[in-house]
Short mmCIF file of C-alpha atoms in Angstrom, two decimals:
data_model
loop_
_atom_site.label_atom_id
_atom_site.label_comp_id
_atom_site.label_asym_id
_atom_site.label_seq_id
_atom_site.Cartn_x
_atom_site.Cartn_y
_atom_site.Cartn_z
CA MET A 1 0.00 0.00 0.00
CA GLN A 2 2.95 2.29 0.63
CA SER A 3 3.84 2.47 -3.04
CA SER A 4 0.42 3.64 -4.10
CA ALA A 5 0.21 6.04 -1.16
CA LYS A 6 3.10 8.00 -2.66
CA THR A 7 1.00 8.97 -5.62
CA GLY A 8 -1.39 10.75 -3.25
CA ALA A 9 -5.13 10.97 -3.21
CA SER A 10 -7.08 12.50 -6.07
CA ILE A 11 -8.76 15.89 -5.64
CA GLY A 12 -12.18 14.29 -5.83
CA LEU A 13 -11.38 11.89 -2.99
CA LYS A 14 -9.93 14.66 -0.83
CA PHE A 15 -12.97 16.81 -1.42
CA SER A 16 -15.44 14.09 -0.49
CA VAL A 17 -13.42 13.25 2.63
CA LEU A 18 -13.41 16.90 3.70
CA ALA A 19 -17.12 17.29 3.00
CA GLY A 20 -17.88 14.10 4.92
CA LEU A 21 -15.86 15.21 7.94
CA LEU A 22 -17.48 18.65 7.97
CA PHE A 23 -20.89 16.97 7.79
CA LEU A 24 -19.91 14.89 10.82
CA HIS A 25 -18.66 17.73 12.97
CA LEU A 26 -20.22 21.08 12.16
CA PRO A 27 -23.72 20.31 13.52
CA VAL A 28 -22.54 19.61 17.08
CA LEU A 29 -20.29 22.68 17.07
CA LEU A 30 -23.37 24.75 16.32
CA ILE A 31 -24.72 23.80 19.77
CA PHE A 32 -21.88 25.77 21.37
CA LEU A 33 -22.92 28.88 19.50
CA TYR A 34 -26.59 28.51 20.37
CA ALA A 35 -25.84 28.09 24.09
CA PHE A 36 -24.88 31.78 24.14
CA THR A 37 -27.59 33.23 21.93
CA THR A 38 -29.84 36.02 23.20
CA GLU A 39 -32.74 34.75 21.10
CA GLU A 40 -35.31 32.98 23.30
CA LYS A 41 -38.25 32.16 21.09
CA SER A 42 -36.78 30.65 17.94
CA TYR A 43 -33.70 28.96 16.49
CA GLN A 44 -32.67 32.08 14.58
CA PHE A 45 -29.36 32.01 12.73
CA PRO A 46 -27.15 33.97 13.00
CA PRO A 47 -27.87 34.70 16.68
CA PRO A 48 -28.87 38.34 17.16
CA GLY A 49 -26.52 38.66 20.13
CA LEU A 50 -24.44 36.66 22.57
CA THR A 51 -24.84 36.40 26.35
CA PHE A 52 -23.69 34.35 29.35
CA LYS A 53 -27.04 34.83 31.04
CA TRP A 54 -28.39 31.35 30.26
CA LEU A 55 -25.48 29.60 31.92
CA ALA A 56 -26.49 31.23 35.20
CA VAL A 57 -30.19 30.53 34.67
CA THR A 58 -29.49 26.85 33.98
CA TRP A 59 -27.22 26.65 37.02
CA GLY A 60 -30.15 27.68 39.21
CA ARG A 61 -32.55 25.09 37.81
CA GLN A 62 -33.46 22.40 40.34
CA ASP A 63 -35.06 20.06 37.78
CA VAL A 64 -31.93 20.06 35.62
CA TRP A 65 -29.73 19.24 38.62
CA GLU A 66 -32.01 16.39 39.68
CA ALA A 67 -32.06 14.91 36.18
CA LEU A 68 -28.28 15.25 35.94
CA GLY A 69 -27.85 13.57 39.33
CA LEU A 70 -30.05 10.61 38.38
CA SER A 71 -28.27 10.20 35.03
CA LEU A 72 -24.84 10.21 36.67
CA LYS A 73 -25.93 7.64 39.25
CA VAL A 74 -27.52 5.34 36.66
CA ALA A 75 -24.54 5.61 34.31
CA SER A 76 -22.02 4.82 37.08
CA ILE A 77 -23.80 1.73 38.34
CA ALA A 78 -24.69 0.44 34.87
CA ALA A 79 -21.07 0.88 33.78
CA ILE A 80 -19.78 -1.02 36.82
CA ILE A 81 -22.17 -3.93 36.17
CA GLY A 82 -21.18 -3.79 32.51
CA VAL A 83 -17.48 -4.05 33.40
CA LEU A 84 -18.00 -7.03 35.71
CA LEU A 85 -20.25 -9.05 33.41
CA GLY A 86 -18.54 -7.98 30.18
CA ALA A 87 -15.11 -8.97 31.48
CA LEU A 88 -16.33 -12.38 32.65
CA CYS A 89 -18.01 -13.01 29.34
CA ALA A 90 -14.98 -11.97 27.29
CA ALA A 91 -12.66 -14.09 29.44
CA ALA A 92 -14.80 -17.18 28.96
CA ILE A 93 -15.28 -16.67 25.24
CA SER A 94 -11.64 -15.97 24.44
CA ARG A 95 -10.08 -18.62 26.70
CA SER A 96 -11.95 -21.70 25.73
CA ARG A 97 -13.91 -23.38 23.04
CA PHE A 98 -17.01 -25.05 24.32
CA PHE A 99 -20.43 -26.13 23.26
CA GLY A 100 -22.69 -23.16 22.70
CA ARG A 101 -19.83 -20.66 22.40
CA GLU A 102 -21.24 -19.31 19.15
CA VAL A 103 -24.66 -18.94 20.71
CA ILE A 104 -23.25 -16.89 23.56
CA SER A 105 -21.27 -14.58 21.30
CA LEU A 106 -24.44 -14.02 19.29
CA LEU A 107 -26.36 -13.44 22.52
CA VAL A 108 -23.94 -10.66 23.43
CA ILE A 109 -24.26 -9.00 20.02
CA LEU A 110 -28.06 -9.19 20.07
CA PRO A 111 -28.78 -6.11 22.24
CA ILE A 112 -26.94 -3.88 19.76
CA ALA A 113 -28.08 -5.68 16.61
CA LEU A 114 -31.76 -5.39 17.49
CA PRO A 115 -33.40 -1.96 17.52
CA GLY A 116 -33.41 -0.25 20.90
CA ILE A 117 -37.17 0.02 20.91
CA VAL A 118 -37.43 -3.77 20.83
CA THR A 119 -35.20 -4.04 23.88
CA GLY A 120 -37.22 -1.31 25.57
CA ILE A 121 -40.67 -2.71 24.93
CA ALA A 122 -39.50 -6.25 25.69
CA LEU A 123 -38.24 -5.16 29.10
CA ARG A 124 -41.36 -3.16 29.79
CA SER A 125 -43.73 -6.00 28.95
CA ALA A 126 -41.58 -8.34 31.06
CA PHE A 127 -41.82 -5.91 33.99
CA SER A 128 -45.56 -5.70 33.64
CA LEU A 129 -45.93 -9.47 33.32
CA ALA A 130 -43.80 -9.99 36.43
CA GLU A 131 -45.49 -7.04 38.15
CA ILE A 132 -42.22 -5.30 38.89
CA PRO A 133 -42.85 -1.58 39.61
CA PHE A 134 -40.68 0.98 37.82
CA SER A 135 -37.75 2.10 39.92
CA PHE A 136 -34.13 3.18 39.79
CA TRP A 137 -33.24 -0.50 39.33
CA THR A 138 -35.47 -1.05 36.32
CA ILE A 139 -33.50 1.69 34.53
CA ILE A 140 -30.25 -0.01 35.57
CA LEU A 141 -31.52 -3.36 34.31
CA GLY A 142 -32.05 -1.93 30.83
CA HIS A 143 -28.82 0.03 30.69
CA ALA A 144 -26.57 -2.71 32.02
CA THR A 145 -27.72 -4.96 29.18
CA PHE A 146 -26.03 -2.87 26.51
CA CYS A 147 -23.16 -1.83 28.81
CA VAL A 148 -22.14 -5.51 28.96
CA VAL A 149 -21.82 -5.52 25.18
CA VAL A 150 -19.60 -2.44 25.07
CA VAL A 151 -17.19 -3.72 27.71
CA TYR A 152 -17.22 -7.18 26.16
CA ASN A 153 -16.14 -5.76 22.80
CA ASN A 154 -13.22 -3.89 24.33
CA ALA A 155 -12.16 -6.73 26.58
CA ILE A 156 -12.27 -9.37 23.87
CA ALA A 157 -9.99 -7.26 21.65
CA ARG A 158 -7.45 -7.11 24.49
CA PHE A 159 -7.74 -10.81 25.30
CA ARG A 160 -6.94 -11.61 21.69
CA ARG A 161 -3.76 -9.59 22.04
CA THR A 162 -2.71 -11.18 25.32
CA HIS A 163 -0.89 -14.42 24.69
CA GLY A 164 -2.16 -17.56 26.34
CA SER A 165 1.46 -18.53 26.96
CA LEU A 166 1.70 -15.72 29.50
CA ILE A 167 -0.90 -17.39 31.66
CA GLU A 168 0.65 -20.82 31.17
CA ALA A 169 4.01 -19.39 32.23
CA SER A 170 2.44 -17.93 35.34
CA MET A 171 0.89 -21.26 36.23
CA ASP A 172 4.16 -23.13 35.48
CA LEU A 173 6.01 -20.78 37.79
CA GLY A 174 3.76 -21.85 40.61
CA ALA A 175 1.14 -19.13 40.79
CA ASN A 176 -2.32 -20.28 41.73
CA SER A 177 -5.36 -19.19 39.73
CA PHE A 178 -6.03 -16.25 41.98
CA GLN A 179 -2.44 -15.00 41.78
CA THR A 180 -2.47 -15.42 38.00
CA LEU A 181 -5.65 -13.39 37.82
CA ARG A 182 -4.34 -10.72 40.17
CA TYR A 183 -0.78 -10.32 38.84
CA VAL A 184 -0.98 -11.41 35.20
CA ILE A 185 -4.46 -11.20 33.71
CA LEU A 186 -5.80 -8.09 35.42
CA PRO A 187 -2.80 -5.83 34.72
CA ASN A 188 -3.05 -6.91 31.09
CA ILE A 189 -6.70 -6.17 30.59
CA ALA A 190 -7.20 -3.37 33.13
CA THR A 191 -6.98 -0.46 30.70
CA ALA A 192 -9.32 -2.17 28.25
CA LEU A 193 -11.84 -2.63 31.05
CA VAL A 194 -11.53 0.98 32.18
CA ALA A 195 -11.96 2.15 28.61
CA GLY A 196 -14.96 -0.10 28.12
CA GLY A 197 -16.40 1.18 31.36
CA MET A 198 -15.94 4.79 30.25
CA LEU A 199 -17.66 4.15 26.94
CA ALA A 200 -20.45 2.30 28.72
CA PHE A 201 -20.79 5.29 31.04
CA ALA A 202 -21.04 7.70 28.11
CA LEU A 203 -23.57 5.46 26.38
CA SER A 204 -25.73 5.04 29.47
CA PHE A 205 -25.52 8.72 30.39
CA ASP A 206 -26.96 9.46 26.98
CA GLU A 207 -29.44 6.60 26.54
CA VAL A 208 -33.05 7.57 25.92
CA ILE A 209 -34.79 4.90 23.84
CA VAL A 210 -34.64 2.04 26.33
CA THR A 211 -34.99 4.48 29.24
CA THR A 212 -38.38 5.78 28.18
CA PHE A 213 -39.73 2.26 28.60
CA THR A 214 -38.08 1.46 31.90
CA SER A 215 -38.05 4.70 33.88
CA GLY A 216 -41.73 5.24 34.69
CA GLN A 217 -42.05 8.74 36.11
CA GLN A 218 -38.35 9.30 36.75
CA THR A 219 -36.53 11.90 34.66
CA THR A 220 -32.98 11.30 33.51
CA LEU A 221 -31.19 14.07 31.68
CA PRO A 222 -31.88 12.59 28.22
CA ILE A 223 -35.56 12.21 29.11
CA TRP A 224 -35.60 15.85 30.21
CA MET A 225 -34.07 16.83 26.87
CA LEU A 226 -36.49 14.67 24.92
CA GLU A 227 -39.44 16.42 26.53
CA GLU A 228 -37.94 19.75 25.54
CA LEU A 229 -37.35 18.50 22.00
CA VAL A 230 -40.92 17.37 21.55
CA ARG A 231 -42.46 20.43 23.22
CA PRO A 232 -39.91 23.25 23.36
CA ARG A 233 -40.71 25.47 26.34
CA GLN A 234 -37.34 26.77 27.43
CA ARG A 235 -35.08 26.77 24.42
CA PRO A 236 -32.19 28.73 25.97
CA VAL A 237 -31.90 26.33 28.94
CA THR A 238 -32.08 23.36 26.57
CA ASN A 239 -29.25 24.86 24.52
CA VAL A 240 -27.05 25.08 27.61
CA VAL A 241 -27.99 21.55 28.77
CA ALA A 242 -27.13 20.21 25.30
CA MET A 243 -23.71 21.86 25.56
CA VAL A 244 -23.13 20.37 29.03
CA VAL A 245 -24.07 16.90 27.75
CA VAL A 246 -21.53 17.23 24.93
CA LEU A 247 -18.83 18.19 27.42
CA VAL A 248 -19.71 15.45 29.94
CA THR A 249 -19.57 12.70 27.31
CA PHE A 250 -16.51 14.16 25.55
CA LEU A 251 -14.04 13.42 28.36
CA PRO A 252 -14.75 9.71 28.91
CA ILE A 253 -14.67 9.12 25.15
CA LEU A 254 -11.30 10.82 24.76
CA GLY A 255 -9.99 9.03 27.86
CA ALA A 256 -11.14 5.69 26.50
CA TYR A 257 -9.39 6.38 23.21
CA TYR A 258 -6.03 6.91 24.91
CA LEU A 259 -6.42 3.67 26.84
CA ILE A 260 -7.31 1.41 23.91
CA ARG A 261 -5.48 2.95 20.98
CA GLU A 262 -2.96 0.10 20.97
CA ASP A 263 -5.72 -2.48 20.63
CA GLU A 264 -7.10 -0.47 17.78
CA SER A 265 -3.83 -0.03 15.94
CA ASP A 266 -3.18 -3.71 16.52
CA ARG A 267 -6.56 -4.62 15.14
CA ASN A 268 -5.91 -2.39 12.19
CA THR A 269 -2.57 -3.87 11.22
CA ARG A 270 -3.72 -7.41 11.52
CA MET B 1 -17.49 -17.76 35.17
CA LEU B 2 -19.99 -17.50 32.35
CA ALA B 3 -22.98 -18.09 34.53
CA LEU B 4 -23.49 -14.51 35.60
CA PRO B 5 -23.40 -12.69 32.25
CA VAL B 6 -25.33 -15.49 30.58
CA LEU B 7 -27.90 -15.36 33.32
CA TRP B 8 -28.22 -11.62 32.85
CA LEU B 9 -28.47 -11.65 29.08
CA GLY B 10 -30.23 -14.97 28.89
CA VAL B 11 -32.85 -14.38 31.53
CA VAL B 12 -33.32 -10.62 31.53
CA TYR B 13 -32.87 -9.97 27.86
CA VAL B 14 -33.95 -13.10 26.01
CA GLY B 15 -36.61 -13.73 28.62
CA SER B 16 -38.10 -10.32 27.96
CA LEU B 17 -37.87 -10.82 24.21
CA LEU B 18 -39.77 -14.08 24.48
CA ALA B 19 -42.38 -12.52 26.74
CA LEU B 20 -42.87 -9.92 24.04
CA LEU B 21 -43.12 -12.47 21.24
CA VAL B 22 -45.72 -14.43 23.16
CA GLN B 23 -47.90 -11.34 23.50
CA SER B 24 -47.98 -10.85 19.73
CA PHE B 25 -50.03 -14.06 19.52
CA PHE B 26 -52.70 -12.62 21.77
CA SER B 27 -55.34 -10.24 20.52
CA ILE B 28 -57.29 -7.30 21.80
CA ASP B 29 -61.05 -7.16 22.00
CA GLU B 30 -62.00 -4.27 19.73
CA PHE B 31 -64.97 -3.23 21.82
CA THR B 32 -63.77 -3.60 25.37
CA GLY B 33 -60.05 -3.06 24.74
CA VAL B 34 -59.26 -6.03 26.97
CA ILE B 35 -56.41 -8.31 25.97
CA GLN B 36 -57.54 -11.86 25.27
CA TYR B 37 -54.95 -14.40 26.31
CA GLU B 38 -55.68 -16.98 23.63
CA PHE B 39 -53.49 -18.06 20.77
CA THR B 40 -54.47 -16.32 17.55
CA LEU B 41 -52.83 -14.96 14.40
CA LYS B 42 -55.39 -12.17 14.18
CA THR B 43 -52.93 -9.53 15.35
CA TYR B 44 -50.45 -10.46 12.65
CA LEU B 45 -53.18 -10.20 10.02
CA GLU B 46 -53.77 -6.66 11.22
CA LEU B 47 -50.23 -5.80 10.13
CA LEU B 48 -51.35 -6.39 6.55
CA ARG B 49 -53.93 -3.63 6.66
CA PRO B 50 -53.05 -0.95 4.08
CA SER B 51 -52.33 1.70 6.70
CA ASN B 52 -50.05 -0.60 8.68
CA LEU B 53 -48.40 -2.00 5.58
CA ASP B 54 -47.67 1.59 4.54
CA ILE B 55 -45.79 2.16 7.78
CA ILE B 56 -43.65 -0.90 7.20
CA ILE B 57 -42.90 -0.01 3.57
CA ARG B 58 -42.14 3.62 4.49
CA THR B 59 -39.69 2.57 7.20
CA VAL B 60 -37.92 -0.04 5.11
CA THR B 61 -37.58 2.44 2.22
CA MET B 62 -36.14 5.05 4.55
CA ALA B 63 -33.72 2.51 6.04
CA THR B 64 -32.58 1.54 2.54
CA VAL B 65 -32.06 5.14 1.39
CA VAL B 66 -30.18 6.01 4.59
CA THR B 67 -27.99 2.92 4.26
CA VAL B 68 -27.07 3.58 0.63
CA ALA B 69 -26.33 7.26 1.34
CA ALA B 70 -24.23 6.27 4.35
CA VAL B 71 -22.12 3.93 2.21
CA VAL B 72 -21.56 6.70 -0.36
CA ILE B 73 -20.38 9.20 2.26
CA ALA B 74 -18.57 6.72 4.50
CA PHE B 75 -16.52 4.92 1.88
CA PRO B 76 -14.25 7.82 0.84
CA ILE B 77 -13.54 8.67 4.49
CA ALA B 78 -12.75 5.07 5.40
CA TYR B 79 -10.71 4.63 2.22
CA TYR B 80 -8.66 7.76 2.78
CA ALA B 81 -8.09 6.94 6.46
CA THR B 82 -6.79 3.49 5.51
CA ARG B 83 -4.71 4.18 2.43
CA TYR B 84 -3.39 7.71 2.78
CA ALA B 85 -3.51 8.72 6.44
CA ARG B 86 -0.36 7.87 8.39
CA GLY B 87 0.82 8.47 11.95
CA LYS B 88 -0.80 11.51 13.48
CA TRP B 89 -3.37 11.76 10.71
CA LYS B 90 -4.42 8.21 11.35
CA ALA B 91 -5.14 9.08 14.99
CA PHE B 92 -6.93 12.19 13.84
CA PHE B 93 -9.24 10.21 11.57
CA TYR B 94 -9.88 7.69 14.29
CA ILE B 95 -10.94 10.35 16.78
CA ALA B 96 -12.85 12.26 14.11
CA VAL B 97 -15.05 9.20 13.63
CA MET B 98 -15.19 8.03 17.23
CA MET B 99 -16.27 11.36 18.71
CA PRO B 100 -19.52 11.67 16.73
CA LEU B 101 -20.16 7.94 17.19
CA TRP B 102 -20.18 8.16 20.96
CA SER B 103 -21.43 11.68 21.51
CA SER B 104 -24.98 12.22 22.64
CA TYR B 105 -27.71 11.00 20.34
CA LEU B 106 -30.24 13.57 21.55
CA VAL B 107 -27.81 16.43 21.23
CA LYS B 108 -27.15 15.41 17.65
CA VAL B 109 -30.86 15.33 16.88
CA TYR B 110 -31.27 18.65 18.67
CA ALA B 111 -28.48 20.20 16.60
CA TRP B 112 -30.37 19.23 13.46
CA LYS B 113 -33.53 20.78 14.78
CA LEU B 114 -31.58 24.02 15.02
CA ILE B 115 -30.12 23.55 11.56
CA LEU B 116 -33.30 22.62 9.72
CA ALA B 117 -35.58 25.18 11.38
CA LYS B 118 -37.15 27.73 9.08
CA GLU B 119 -35.14 30.51 10.70
CA GLY B 120 -32.08 28.23 10.94
CA ILE B 121 -28.71 28.07 9.26
CA ILE B 122 -29.62 26.13 6.10
CA ASN B 123 -32.28 28.60 5.11
CA TRP B 124 -29.87 31.42 5.93
CA ILE B 125 -27.19 29.92 3.66
CA PHE B 126 -29.66 29.48 0.82
CA ILE B 127 -30.79 33.10 1.22
CA LYS B 128 -27.23 34.41 1.29
CA MET B 129 -26.41 32.46 -1.86
CA HIS B 130 -29.63 33.66 -3.51
CA LEU B 131 -30.73 30.09 -4.02
CA THR B 132 -34.03 30.12 -2.12
CA SER B 133 -35.82 29.03 -5.28
CA VAL B 134 -33.76 25.81 -5.31
CA LEU B 135 -34.81 25.03 -1.75
CA GLU B 136 -38.43 25.83 -2.52
CA PHE B 137 -38.27 23.59 -5.56
CA LEU B 138 -36.91 20.73 -3.43
CA LEU B 139 -39.61 21.18 -0.82
CA ALA B 140 -42.31 21.27 -3.51
CA VAL B 141 -41.42 17.73 -4.62
CA PRO B 142 -44.33 15.50 -3.60
CA VAL B 143 -43.79 12.90 -0.85
CA ILE B 144 -40.27 13.91 0.14
CA GLY B 145 -41.04 17.64 0.43
CA GLY B 146 -43.07 19.61 2.92
CA ASN B 147 -43.63 23.04 4.41
CA SER B 148 -40.07 23.31 5.65
CA LEU B 149 -37.05 21.02 5.87
CA SER B 150 -37.83 20.12 9.47
CA VAL B 151 -41.18 18.59 8.55
CA SER B 152 -40.09 16.81 5.37
CA TYR B 153 -38.67 13.36 4.66
CA ILE B 154 -35.55 15.08 3.35
CA GLY B 155 -34.99 16.37 6.87
CA THR B 156 -35.71 13.00 8.49
CA CYS B 157 -33.33 11.28 6.09
CA LEU B 158 -30.55 13.82 6.74
CA VAL B 159 -30.79 13.36 10.50
CA PHE B 160 -30.81 9.56 10.25
CA LEU B 161 -27.83 9.74 7.93
CA TYR B 162 -25.95 12.06 10.25
CA VAL B 163 -26.60 10.07 13.39
CA TRP B 164 -25.75 6.63 11.95
CA LEU B 165 -22.87 7.58 9.63
CA PRO B 166 -20.03 6.67 12.05
CA PHE B 167 -21.55 3.18 12.38
CA MET B 168 -20.87 2.76 8.67
CA ILE B 169 -17.38 4.29 8.55
CA LEU B 170 -15.77 2.11 11.24
CA PRO B 171 -16.63 -1.35 9.83
CA ILE B 172 -15.69 -0.29 6.29
CA GLN B 173 -12.37 0.99 7.60
CA ALA B 174 -11.80 -2.23 9.54
CA ALA B 175 -12.43 -4.23 6.37
CA LEU B 176 -10.19 -2.02 4.24
CA GLU B 177 -7.34 -2.28 6.76
CA ARG B 178 -7.45 -6.02 6.27
CA VAL B 179 -6.97 -5.88 2.49
CA PRO B 180 -3.38 -7.13 2.11
CA SER B 181 -1.20 -4.62 0.28
CA ASN B 182 0.39 -7.33 -1.85
CA VAL B 183 -3.00 -8.12 -3.36
CA ILE B 184 -3.28 -4.51 -4.52
CA GLU B 185 0.29 -4.56 -5.81
CA ALA B 186 -0.41 -7.80 -7.65
CA SER B 187 -3.41 -6.16 -9.27
CA TYR B 188 -1.25 -3.28 -10.50
CA ASP B 189 1.53 -5.62 -11.63
CA LEU B 190 -0.96 -7.55 -13.69
CA GLY B 191 -1.82 -4.35 -15.53
CA ALA B 192 -5.05 -3.24 -13.87
CA THR B 193 -5.78 0.48 -13.87
CA PRO B 194 -6.44 2.16 -10.50
CA ARG B 195 -10.15 2.15 -11.33
CA GLN B 196 -10.14 -1.56 -12.15
CA THR B 197 -8.14 -2.29 -9.00
CA PHE B 198 -10.69 -0.42 -6.95
CA PHE B 199 -13.79 -2.01 -8.38
CA ARG B 200 -12.46 -5.51 -8.99
CA VAL B 201 -10.16 -5.95 -5.97
CA ILE B 202 -10.57 -3.42 -3.18
CA PHE B 203 -14.33 -2.93 -3.18
CA PRO B 204 -15.24 -6.64 -3.19
CA LEU B 205 -12.80 -7.22 -0.33
CA ALA B 206 -14.35 -4.32 1.61
CA MET B 207 -17.84 -5.72 1.09
CA PRO B 208 -18.03 -7.51 4.47
CA GLY B 209 -17.39 -4.14 6.10
CA VAL B 210 -20.13 -2.51 4.07
CA ILE B 211 -22.54 -5.26 5.08
CA ALA B 212 -21.55 -4.99 8.73
CA GLY B 213 -22.10 -1.25 8.62
CA SER B 214 -25.43 -1.65 6.90
CA ILE B 215 -26.58 -3.97 9.70
CA PHE B 216 -26.19 -1.03 12.07
CA THR B 217 -27.69 1.68 9.86
CA PHE B 218 -30.57 -0.56 8.83
CA SER B 219 -31.40 -1.85 12.27
CA LEU B 220 -31.05 1.54 13.92
CA THR B 221 -33.32 3.21 11.37
CA LEU B 222 -35.93 0.46 11.64
CA GLY B 223 -36.22 0.85 15.38
CA ASP B 224 -35.90 4.58 15.88
CA TYR B 225 -38.99 6.43 16.96
CA ILE B 226 -37.48 9.68 18.17
CA ILE B 227 -35.96 11.15 15.02
CA PRO B 228 -39.12 10.89 12.86
CA GLN B 229 -41.09 12.31 15.77
CA ILE B 230 -38.91 15.39 16.08
CA VAL B 231 -37.87 15.96 12.47
CA GLY B 232 -40.37 14.80 9.90
CA SER B 233 -43.95 14.69 8.78
CA SER B 234 -46.71 13.29 10.94
CA ARG B 235 -46.77 10.03 8.99
CA LEU B 236 -45.66 7.20 11.24
CA PHE B 237 -42.56 5.05 11.16
CA LEU B 238 -42.30 1.52 12.58
CA GLY B 239 -40.79 2.60 15.88
CA GLN B 240 -43.46 5.24 16.37
CA ALA B 241 -46.19 2.71 15.66
CA VAL B 242 -44.79 0.37 18.31
CA TYR B 243 -44.52 3.25 20.74
CA LEU B 244 -48.06 4.47 20.12
CA HIS B 245 -49.69 1.06 20.34
CA GLN B 246 -48.00 0.09 23.58
CA GLY B 247 -48.53 3.51 25.11
CA THR B 248 -51.68 5.56 24.67
CA ALA B 249 -53.53 2.95 22.63
CA GLY B 250 -52.74 0.19 25.12
CA ASN B 251 -52.71 -2.40 22.34
CA ILE B 252 -49.74 -4.44 23.51
CA PRO B 253 -50.41 -7.39 21.15
CA LEU B 254 -50.31 -5.16 18.07
CA ALA B 255 -47.25 -3.31 19.40
CA ALA B 256 -45.59 -6.69 19.94
CA ALA B 257 -46.52 -7.83 16.43
CA PHE B 258 -45.11 -4.58 15.04
CA SER B 259 -41.83 -5.06 16.86
CA VAL B 260 -41.55 -8.55 15.43
CA VAL B 261 -41.23 -6.93 11.99
CA PRO B 262 -37.78 -5.39 12.60
CA ILE B 263 -36.71 -8.53 14.46
CA PHE B 264 -37.73 -10.62 11.47
CA ILE B 265 -36.09 -8.30 8.93
CA MET B 266 -32.90 -8.10 10.99
CA GLY B 267 -32.95 -11.86 11.48
CA CYS B 268 -32.96 -12.45 7.71
CA TYR B 269 -30.37 -9.72 7.27
CA LEU B 270 -28.04 -11.15 9.93
CA TRP B 271 -28.39 -14.63 8.48
CA LEU B 272 -27.40 -13.37 5.02
CA ALA B 273 -24.61 -11.26 6.50
CA LYS B 274 -23.20 -14.22 8.39
CA ARG B 275 -23.06 -16.16 5.18
CA ALA B 276 -21.15 -13.28 3.58
CA GLY B 277 -18.67 -13.35 6.48
CA ALA B 278 -19.49 -9.85 7.65
CA PHE B 279 -19.17 -10.58 11.36
CA ASP B 280 -15.38 -10.56 11.25
CA ALA B 281 -15.52 -6.88 10.30
CA ILE B 282 -17.52 -5.66 13.27
#
């Protein structure tokens, strides 16, 4: 590929790449502009003026704080469950070949391959059949299901990179299973798990489709935003909340990237 | 070791799915609105009513258009990132795709509400370029047009495309990275032009990636009920129909039958994709 890379890309290719990237990034950047607009009643562009007023107004909003608090709590717990179950699953799948292995790897893919609404309505009808009332834990139940998948994907990439001989060596040198886990396996996969956990956190913090079916009357931040999207009542506050959501999800994503970039480059050169 | 995750996914997830499937074989009494817990295919027959069939056709058409458009936009980016980007640029491309993939879904939809609004940036650009007549012409096209971009299928399609695009880029890139360079060199050595090399060698080898990406774009479009609700006409999509029937209408059997449609379509799709070897590219 190196030889052909020297000839360089054609103008047409460069142009379509640039256009594609702009299409991917400009819309979200626009949010940052609108968070400071003085216009309250419409989405006027360009904004007639800029102000910091709405940051202060949003800061004083109790409902926004409550929604943010609930979302942070849900995302943390769902991510932790995701890390535990995802890691176990990846370890079992990558270490051994057994009957039903294919079925389980399909089972893990299923929650992301099927539309979110199916997951949502399935959970809801199961709750109503089992007469489980909506609570904090019903939200967690839904979120943890796709968090497992995210962590699993990250962990399995790392397990593929870690050589089985490392574990055999540890065992040969007299370590018991617990010591091998503690001193050999965990250090090897830790960053992948943390990265998976961060991505799961970002995903859960942002999830709305499954949440609408499992939250009952509780309002997470995405649910709050959805209500505003359907019936805009306080556009300036929504603009600021949207900006905050971008910033809150930005950091874990970037952090996750730095932790797993070797897996990715490895996957890419394979 | 496996017991816990399998229990979670197996019992919570598959259990719920089965509970849902079972309900689609029940029916609702049209007069009393009470669910009758007896096996019947009546609810499935209701799907074939013209109005319901329209919803299914509309959604599948939209999913197809979005998927094809996503391939067209995603392929150059993935191709450039694989073949020309090196070192720092490679990392740049990776982050440039990952950031929009993971950033907030609702914020992305919200951004498009700002963009497509009548007083928003797109209209402003068209006015500044003195091209308002072009926009009006587009919006006057039957079916896909509407009063403004934010209530037309063009708008819905743009938002779907925007939100799912990263899901198409990554698998295509993964597939392209796996095309061995000596295969491309062999193609050149044997006298193929760059165009022939692309269409006869590179593209077919990238096909599993395209299929993997299309699984995401297709499935996500089939199940989404928020985007068409916020940007689009009042005509329903599959996800909205499920949402309405399980919610205000209280017709769980019909909602269940509706949600079997995407499961069925995705089931066929996944089966075909597996045969094409697309799973290695996810």
